Amino acid sequence: MVLSGAKTRRKILFRKAKLAEEAKRYDHMVRFMKEILETTNPDTDLSPKERCLLGAAFKNFVIHPRNSLSLATVSTGSWLKSFKRSLAASYLLTSKTEISSACAEIVQLIDRRLLPAAISKESKVYYLTLKGDFSWYLAEVKGAFDGMVDEGVANSAYCDAWEMAVDLDLMNPHRLALEFSLAEHLFEFLNSPKEALDTVERALDVPALSAPDTRPVVSLLTFEGGLQFTVNLITFGQKLQSMLMSDDNAGTSTSPAGNDTGNS
């Protein structure tokens, strides 16, 4: 079968994006995936593999600057109280601008191009989850006051995604990815490990998972993706449980000593 020029170019760009991912050149990965969008009919959704790779491209492109910004903020904390204040503030602003630009770009792509062309619930849940994630990152960078609008956009996107996700199979990777994002949002942004753990436990509800489900698994790829997100959720849940247990132990270990002192 002879492929059209556009389809051939998309295949080449997809392979280049995969190669860029392996080389950890996420800036190249983003560029190739944006070129795939440009060669796709505006009214046509990306394929499942393409949309997942697009999300991975932007996620990986943003995650390293986010981690670097966190480290830089801690490292230059003392600078902000010295004559180096302007230098530190300037550098941190440069990092924040880089993150904000990438997040705003993908949110705009989702609103103007990806969601309007999405047909399946899976596709819509995936894009809304991404919109929630990148809007949360924007709010995080902008701060409590300036990021209020973006925080509201994130919450709205997550709610819209969940309304559709409840109709998906419990092991569907798009549903599990949404629940993982919600748990991370609750833990990292809202500083609520207990609510994050509740979200993880809801996703890993053993009785519900073991009950027969009449909705078929779409494909082996979907099933394997669901397994991977299940592992990620289990690992994250264990981390949250350990943290909460440590906090509880730290709180109770001082109580007996205080009571003994008071009674003596």
mmCIF file of C-alpha atoms in Angstrom:
data_model
loop_
_atom_site.group_PDB
_atom_site.id
_atom_site.type_symbol
_atom_site.label_atom_id
_atom_site.label_comp_id
_atom_site.label_asym_id
_atom_site.label_seq_id
_atom_site.Cartn_x
_atom_site.Cartn_y
_atom_site.Cartn_z
ATOM 1 C CA MET A 1 0.000 0.000 0.000
ATOM 2 C CA VAL A 2 1.373 3.407 -1.025
ATOM 3 C CA LEU A 3 1.099 6.043 1.685
ATOM 4 C CA SER A 4 0.285 9.669 0.901
ATOM 5 C CA GLY A 5 3.004 12.282 1.342
ATOM 6 C CA ALA A 6 1.374 13.633 4.532
ATOM 7 C CA LYS A 7 1.076 10.168 6.116
ATOM 8 C CA THR A 8 4.667 9.326 5.221
ATOM 9 C CA ARG A 9 5.874 12.597 6.765
ATOM 10 C CA ARG A 10 3.863 11.911 9.933
ATOM 11 C CA LYS A 11 5.440 8.468 10.271
ATOM 12 C CA ILE A 12 8.928 9.947 9.856
ATOM 13 C CA LEU A 13 8.221 12.723 12.370
ATOM 14 C CA PHE A 14 6.798 10.194 14.852
ATOM 15 C CA ARG A 15 9.962 8.089 14.607
ATOM 16 C CA LYS A 16 12.092 11.207 15.051
ATOM 17 C CA ALA A 17 10.081 12.141 18.148
ATOM 18 C CA LYS A 18 10.627 8.648 19.604
ATOM 19 C CA LEU A 19 14.344 8.922 18.876
ATOM 20 C CA ALA A 20 14.438 12.357 20.532
ATOM 21 C CA GLU A 21 12.696 10.849 23.574
ATOM 22 C CA GLU A 22 15.353 8.141 23.830
ATOM 23 C CA ALA A 23 18.068 10.796 23.489
ATOM 24 C CA LYS A 24 16.293 12.901 26.169
ATOM 25 C CA ARG A 25 16.136 15.872 23.793
ATOM 26 C CA TYR A 26 12.660 16.905 24.786
ATOM 27 C CA ASP A 27 12.870 20.249 22.984
ATOM 28 C CA HIS A 28 13.316 18.317 19.727
ATOM 29 C CA MET A 29 10.538 15.935 20.753
ATOM 30 C CA VAL A 30 8.107 18.830 21.233
ATOM 31 C CA ARG A 31 9.098 20.314 17.876
ATOM 32 C CA PHE A 32 8.517 17.053 15.995
ATOM 33 C CA MET A 33 5.134 16.485 17.647
ATOM 34 C CA LYS A 34 4.027 20.034 16.803
ATOM 35 C CA GLU A 35 5.026 19.353 13.194
ATOM 36 C CA ILE A 36 2.838 16.226 13.256
ATOM 37 C CA LEU A 37 -0.067 18.426 14.337
ATOM 38 C CA GLU A 38 0.652 20.788 11.459
ATOM 39 C CA THR A 39 0.507 17.924 8.925
ATOM 40 C CA THR A 40 -2.779 16.589 10.373
ATOM 41 C CA ASN A 41 -6.160 17.765 9.154
ATOM 42 C CA PRO A 42 -7.414 20.349 11.717
ATOM 43 C CA ASP A 43 -10.676 18.413 12.096
ATOM 44 C CA THR A 44 -8.888 15.104 12.722
ATOM 45 C CA ASP A 45 -7.738 13.849 16.108
ATOM 46 C CA LEU A 46 -4.288 12.413 16.625
ATOM 47 C CA SER A 47 -3.903 8.644 16.851
ATOM 48 C CA PRO A 48 -3.698 7.190 20.398
ATOM 49 C CA LYS A 49 0.076 6.738 20.072
ATOM 50 C CA GLU A 50 0.546 10.262 18.708
ATOM 51 C CA ARG A 51 -1.514 11.942 21.411
ATOM 52 C CA CYS A 52 0.321 10.031 24.165
ATOM 53 C CA LEU A 53 3.670 11.003 22.670
ATOM 54 C CA LEU A 54 2.573 14.641 22.418
ATOM 55 C CA GLY A 55 1.647 14.646 26.114
ATOM 56 C CA ALA A 56 4.930 12.933 27.029
ATOM 57 C CA ALA A 57 6.886 15.479 24.987
ATOM 58 C CA PHE A 58 5.483 18.505 26.799
ATOM 59 C CA LYS A 59 5.522 16.768 30.199
ATOM 60 C CA ASN A 60 9.201 15.850 29.877
ATOM 61 C CA PHE A 61 10.041 19.272 28.450
ATOM 62 C CA VAL A 62 8.489 20.982 31.490
ATOM 63 C CA ILE A 63 9.366 18.561 34.310
ATOM 64 C CA HIS A 64 13.108 19.225 34.258
ATOM 65 C CA PRO A 65 12.790 23.047 34.381
ATOM 66 C CA ARG A 66 10.232 22.605 37.210
ATOM 67 C CA ASN A 67 12.664 20.470 39.205
ATOM 68 C CA SER A 68 15.511 22.871 38.432
ATOM 69 C CA LEU A 69 13.428 25.855 39.530
ATOM 70 C CA SER A 70 12.648 24.121 42.822
ATOM 71 C CA LEU A 71 16.335 23.425 43.441
ATOM 72 C CA ALA A 72 17.366 26.933 42.372
ATOM 73 C CA THR A 73 14.789 28.514 44.677
ATOM 74 C CA VAL A 74 16.243 26.610 47.650
ATOM 75 C CA SER A 75 19.857 27.210 46.618
ATOM 76 C CA THR A 76 19.426 30.952 46.063
ATOM 77 C CA GLY A 77 17.205 31.480 49.101
ATOM 78 C CA SER A 78 20.002 33.231 51.003
ATOM 79 C CA TRP A 79 20.786 35.369 47.957
ATOM 80 C CA LEU A 80 17.357 36.975 48.139
ATOM 81 C CA LYS A 81 18.387 38.518 51.471
ATOM 82 C CA SER A 82 21.748 39.851 50.278
ATOM 83 C CA PHE A 83 23.255 42.096 47.622
ATOM 84 C CA LYS A 84 22.751 39.203 45.158
ATOM 85 C CA ARG A 85 18.984 39.634 45.382
ATOM 86 C CA SER A 86 18.524 41.140 41.904
ATOM 87 C CA LEU A 87 20.692 38.449 40.296
ATOM 88 C CA ALA A 88 18.740 35.622 41.956
ATOM 89 C CA ALA A 89 15.369 37.188 41.173
ATOM 90 C CA SER A 90 16.367 37.678 37.530
ATOM 91 C CA TYR A 91 17.461 34.067 37.117
ATOM 92 C CA LEU A 92 14.367 32.658 38.821
ATOM 93 C CA LEU A 93 12.181 34.843 36.596
ATOM 94 C CA THR A 94 13.924 33.443 33.505
ATOM 95 C CA SER A 95 13.173 29.886 34.658
ATOM 96 C CA LYS A 96 9.559 30.720 35.479
ATOM 97 C CA THR A 97 9.068 32.373 32.091
ATOM 98 C CA GLU A 98 10.366 29.253 30.311
ATOM 99 C CA ILE A 99 7.950 27.000 32.197
ATOM 100 C CA SER A 100 4.999 29.381 31.801
ATOM 101 C CA SER A 101 5.565 29.683 28.065
ATOM 102 C CA ALA A 102 5.578 25.907 27.497
ATOM 103 C CA CYS A 103 2.528 25.364 29.728
ATOM 104 C CA ALA A 104 0.537 28.161 28.103
ATOM 105 C CA GLU A 105 1.379 26.773 24.657
ATOM 106 C CA ILE A 106 0.098 23.253 25.345
ATOM 107 C CA VAL A 107 -3.052 24.553 27.092
ATOM 108 C CA GLN A 108 -3.747 26.709 24.047
ATOM 109 C CA LEU A 109 -3.173 23.733 21.727
ATOM 110 C CA ILE A 110 -5.598 21.655 23.784
ATOM 111 C CA ASP A 111 -8.318 24.324 23.761
ATOM 112 C CA ARG A 112 -8.015 25.422 20.141
ATOM 113 C CA ARG A 113 -6.926 22.299 18.308
ATOM 114 C CA LEU A 114 -7.010 19.030 20.252
ATOM 115 C CA LEU A 115 -10.270 19.079 22.223
ATOM 116 C CA PRO A 116 -12.413 20.393 19.327
ATOM 117 C CA ALA A 117 -11.199 17.501 17.134
ATOM 118 C CA ALA A 118 -11.505 14.836 19.859
ATOM 119 C CA ILE A 119 -14.308 12.326 19.396
ATOM 120 C CA SER A 120 -13.770 9.453 21.855
ATOM 121 C CA LYS A 121 -14.168 9.808 25.613
ATOM 122 C CA GLU A 122 -10.661 8.438 26.063
ATOM 123 C CA SER A 123 -9.221 11.199 23.936
ATOM 124 C CA LYS A 124 -11.217 13.904 25.722
ATOM 125 C CA VAL A 125 -10.259 12.570 29.169
ATOM 126 C CA TYR A 126 -6.601 12.519 28.137
ATOM 127 C CA TYR A 127 -6.587 16.108 26.847
ATOM 128 C CA LEU A 128 -8.555 17.430 29.829
ATOM 129 C CA THR A 129 -6.133 15.689 32.196
ATOM 130 C CA LEU A 130 -3.221 17.361 30.405
ATOM 131 C CA LYS A 131 -5.029 20.694 30.570
ATOM 132 C CA GLY A 132 -5.479 20.244 34.317
ATOM 133 C CA ASP A 133 -1.820 19.322 34.797
ATOM 134 C CA PHE A 134 -0.337 22.190 32.801
ATOM 135 C CA SER A 135 -2.775 24.742 34.258
ATOM 136 C CA TRP A 136 -1.701 23.546 37.712
ATOM 137 C CA TYR A 137 1.971 24.012 36.727
ATOM 138 C CA LEU A 138 1.121 27.546 35.572
ATOM 139 C CA ALA A 139 -0.575 28.326 38.876
ATOM 140 C CA GLU A 140 2.407 26.886 40.736
ATOM 141 C CA VAL A 141 4.858 29.127 38.892
ATOM 142 C CA LYS A 142 2.737 32.280 39.138
ATOM 143 C CA GLY A 143 2.111 31.965 42.871
ATOM 144 C CA ALA A 144 -0.934 31.909 45.126
ATOM 145 C CA PHE A 145 -2.452 35.217 43.993
ATOM 146 C CA ASP A 146 -1.480 35.519 40.319
ATOM 147 C CA GLY A 147 -2.161 31.829 39.703
ATOM 148 C CA MET A 148 -5.742 31.786 41.007
ATOM 149 C CA VAL A 149 -7.263 31.813 37.505
ATOM 150 C CA ASP A 150 -5.040 28.960 36.319
ATOM 151 C CA GLU A 151 -5.842 26.974 39.479
ATOM 152 C CA GLY A 152 -9.530 27.374 38.675
ATOM 153 C CA VAL A 153 -8.925 26.215 35.099
ATOM 154 C CA ALA A 154 -7.080 23.144 36.407
ATOM 155 C CA ASN A 155 -9.895 22.228 38.810
ATOM 156 C CA SER A 156 -12.515 22.665 36.084
ATOM 157 C CA ALA A 157 -10.520 20.514 33.621
ATOM 158 C CA TYR A 158 -10.090 17.730 36.179
ATOM 159 C CA CYS A 159 -13.815 17.799 37.027
ATOM 160 C CA ASP A 160 -14.820 17.641 33.349
ATOM 161 C CA ALA A 161 -12.380 14.779 32.783
ATOM 162 C CA TRP A 162 -13.713 12.832 35.767
ATOM 163 C CA GLU A 163 -17.329 13.141 34.587
ATOM 164 C CA MET A 164 -16.330 11.219 31.452
ATOM 165 C CA ALA A 165 -13.733 8.943 33.051
ATOM 166 C CA VAL A 166 -16.267 7.231 35.318
ATOM 167 C CA ASP A 167 -17.719 5.582 32.205
ATOM 168 C CA LEU A 168 -14.360 4.046 31.281
ATOM 169 C CA ASP A 169 -13.093 0.649 32.367
ATOM 170 C CA LEU A 170 -11.463 0.695 35.821
ATOM 171 C CA MET A 171 -8.159 -0.437 34.276
ATOM 172 C CA ASN A 172 -8.320 2.046 31.418
ATOM 173 C CA PRO A 173 -4.979 3.914 31.364
ATOM 174 C CA HIS A 174 -6.678 7.255 30.657
ATOM 175 C CA ARG A 175 -8.824 6.905 33.775
ATOM 176 C CA LEU A 176 -5.863 5.758 35.871
ATOM 177 C CA ALA A 177 -3.678 8.570 34.479
ATOM 178 C CA LEU A 178 -6.340 11.073 35.539
ATOM 179 C CA GLU A 179 -6.498 9.651 39.062
ATOM 180 C CA PHE A 180 -2.705 9.683 39.294
ATOM 181 C CA SER A 181 -2.663 13.343 38.197
ATOM 182 C CA LEU A 182 -5.371 14.200 40.733
ATOM 183 C CA ALA A 183 -3.374 12.516 43.512
ATOM 184 C CA GLU A 184 -0.190 14.376 42.531
ATOM 185 C CA HIS A 185 -2.111 17.656 42.363
ATOM 186 C CA LEU A 186 -3.536 17.126 45.843
ATOM 187 C CA PHE A 187 -0.150 16.187 47.261
ATOM 188 C CA GLU A 188 2.231 18.581 45.514
ATOM 189 C CA PHE A 189 0.083 21.649 44.931
ATOM 190 C CA LEU A 190 -2.595 21.522 47.629
ATOM 191 C CA ASN A 191 -0.284 19.905 50.227
ATOM 192 C CA SER A 192 -2.911 17.323 51.194
ATOM 193 C CA PRO A 193 -1.299 13.868 51.382
ATOM 194 C CA LYS A 194 -4.382 12.360 53.074
ATOM 195 C CA GLU A 195 -6.694 13.364 50.212
ATOM 196 C CA ALA A 196 -4.051 12.230 47.735
ATOM 197 C CA LEU A 197 -3.938 8.809 49.404
ATOM 198 C CA ASP A 198 -7.750 8.608 49.335
ATOM 199 C CA THR A 199 -7.621 9.229 45.586
ATOM 200 C CA VAL A 200 -5.010 6.513 45.092
ATOM 201 C CA GLU A 201 -7.009 4.039 47.175
ATOM 202 C CA ARG A 202 -10.162 4.826 45.182
ATOM 203 C CA ALA A 203 -8.270 4.043 41.969
ATOM 204 C CA LEU A 204 -6.955 0.803 43.474
ATOM 205 C CA ASP A 205 -10.291 -0.323 44.933
ATOM 206 C CA VAL A 206 -9.610 -4.093 44.975
ATOM 207 C CA PRO A 207 -13.254 -5.313 45.213
ATOM 208 C CA ALA A 208 -14.218 -3.119 42.260
ATOM 209 C CA LEU A 209 -11.203 -4.176 40.204
ATOM 210 C CA SER A 210 -11.857 -7.871 40.851
ATOM 211 C CA ALA A 211 -15.560 -7.652 39.957
ATOM 212 C CA PRO A 212 -16.507 -8.741 36.434
ATOM 213 C CA ASP A 213 -16.775 -5.839 34.010
ATOM 214 C CA THR A 214 -18.786 -6.099 30.816
ATOM 215 C CA ARG A 215 -16.816 -3.309 29.136
ATOM 216 C CA PRO A 216 -14.039 -4.921 27.077
ATOM 217 C CA VAL A 217 -10.427 -3.852 27.167
ATOM 218 C CA VAL A 218 -9.841 -1.995 23.923
ATOM 219 C CA SER A 219 -6.463 -3.494 23.104
ATOM 220 C CA LEU A 220 -3.376 -5.132 24.542
ATOM 221 C CA LEU A 221 -1.656 -1.725 24.456
ATOM 222 C CA THR A 222 -4.472 -0.271 26.571
ATOM 223 C CA PHE A 223 -4.254 -3.171 29.027
ATOM 224 C CA GLU A 224 -0.479 -2.816 29.397
ATOM 225 C CA GLY A 225 -0.857 0.943 29.896
ATOM 226 C CA GLY A 226 -3.388 0.275 32.643
ATOM 227 C CA LEU A 227 -0.990 -2.092 34.373
ATOM 228 C CA GLN A 228 1.795 0.485 34.265
ATOM 229 C CA PHE A 229 -0.358 3.203 35.804
ATOM 230 C CA THR A 230 -1.547 0.714 38.445
ATOM 231 C CA VAL A 231 2.078 0.105 39.419
ATOM 232 C CA ASN A 232 2.688 3.868 39.519
ATOM 233 C CA LEU A 233 -0.337 4.366 41.765
ATOM 234 C CA ILE A 234 0.717 1.546 44.112
ATOM 235 C CA THR A 235 4.216 3.043 44.430
ATOM 236 C CA PHE A 236 2.831 6.534 45.039
ATOM 237 C CA GLY A 237 0.329 5.179 47.571
ATOM 238 C CA GLN A 238 3.113 3.442 49.513
ATOM 239 C CA LYS A 239 5.068 6.705 49.595
ATOM 240 C CA LEU A 240 2.037 8.593 50.926
ATOM 241 C CA GLN A 241 1.274 5.921 53.541
ATOM 242 C CA SER A 242 4.863 6.001 54.833
ATOM 243 C CA MET A 243 4.768 9.777 55.038
ATOM 244 C CA LEU A 244 1.469 9.860 56.920
ATOM 245 C CA MET A 245 2.605 7.110 59.311
ATOM 246 C CA SER A 246 5.812 9.015 60.029
ATOM 247 C CA ASP A 247 3.787 12.144 60.779
ATOM 248 C CA ASP A 248 1.459 10.190 63.080
ATOM 249 C CA ASN A 249 4.372 8.581 64.923
ATOM 250 C CA ALA A 250 6.092 11.930 65.314
ATOM 251 C CA GLY A 251 2.914 13.391 66.772
ATOM 252 C CA THR A 252 2.190 10.567 69.223
ATOM 253 C CA SER A 253 5.777 10.011 70.392
ATOM 254 C CA THR A 254 5.810 13.341 72.216
ATOM 255 C CA SER A 255 2.403 12.956 73.860
ATOM 256 C CA PRO A 256 3.250 10.374 76.587
ATOM 257 C CA ALA A 257 6.271 12.357 77.643
ATOM 258 C CA GLY A 258 4.129 15.458 77.983
ATOM 259 C CA ASN A 259 1.489 13.605 80.022
ATOM 260 C CA ASP A 260 4.092 12.065 82.338
ATOM 261 C CA THR A 261 5.603 15.459 82.978
ATOM 262 C CA GLY A 262 2.240 16.917 83.814
ATOM 263 C CA ASN A 263 1.336 14.126 86.270
ATOM 264 C CA SER A 264 4.603 13.997 88.109
#
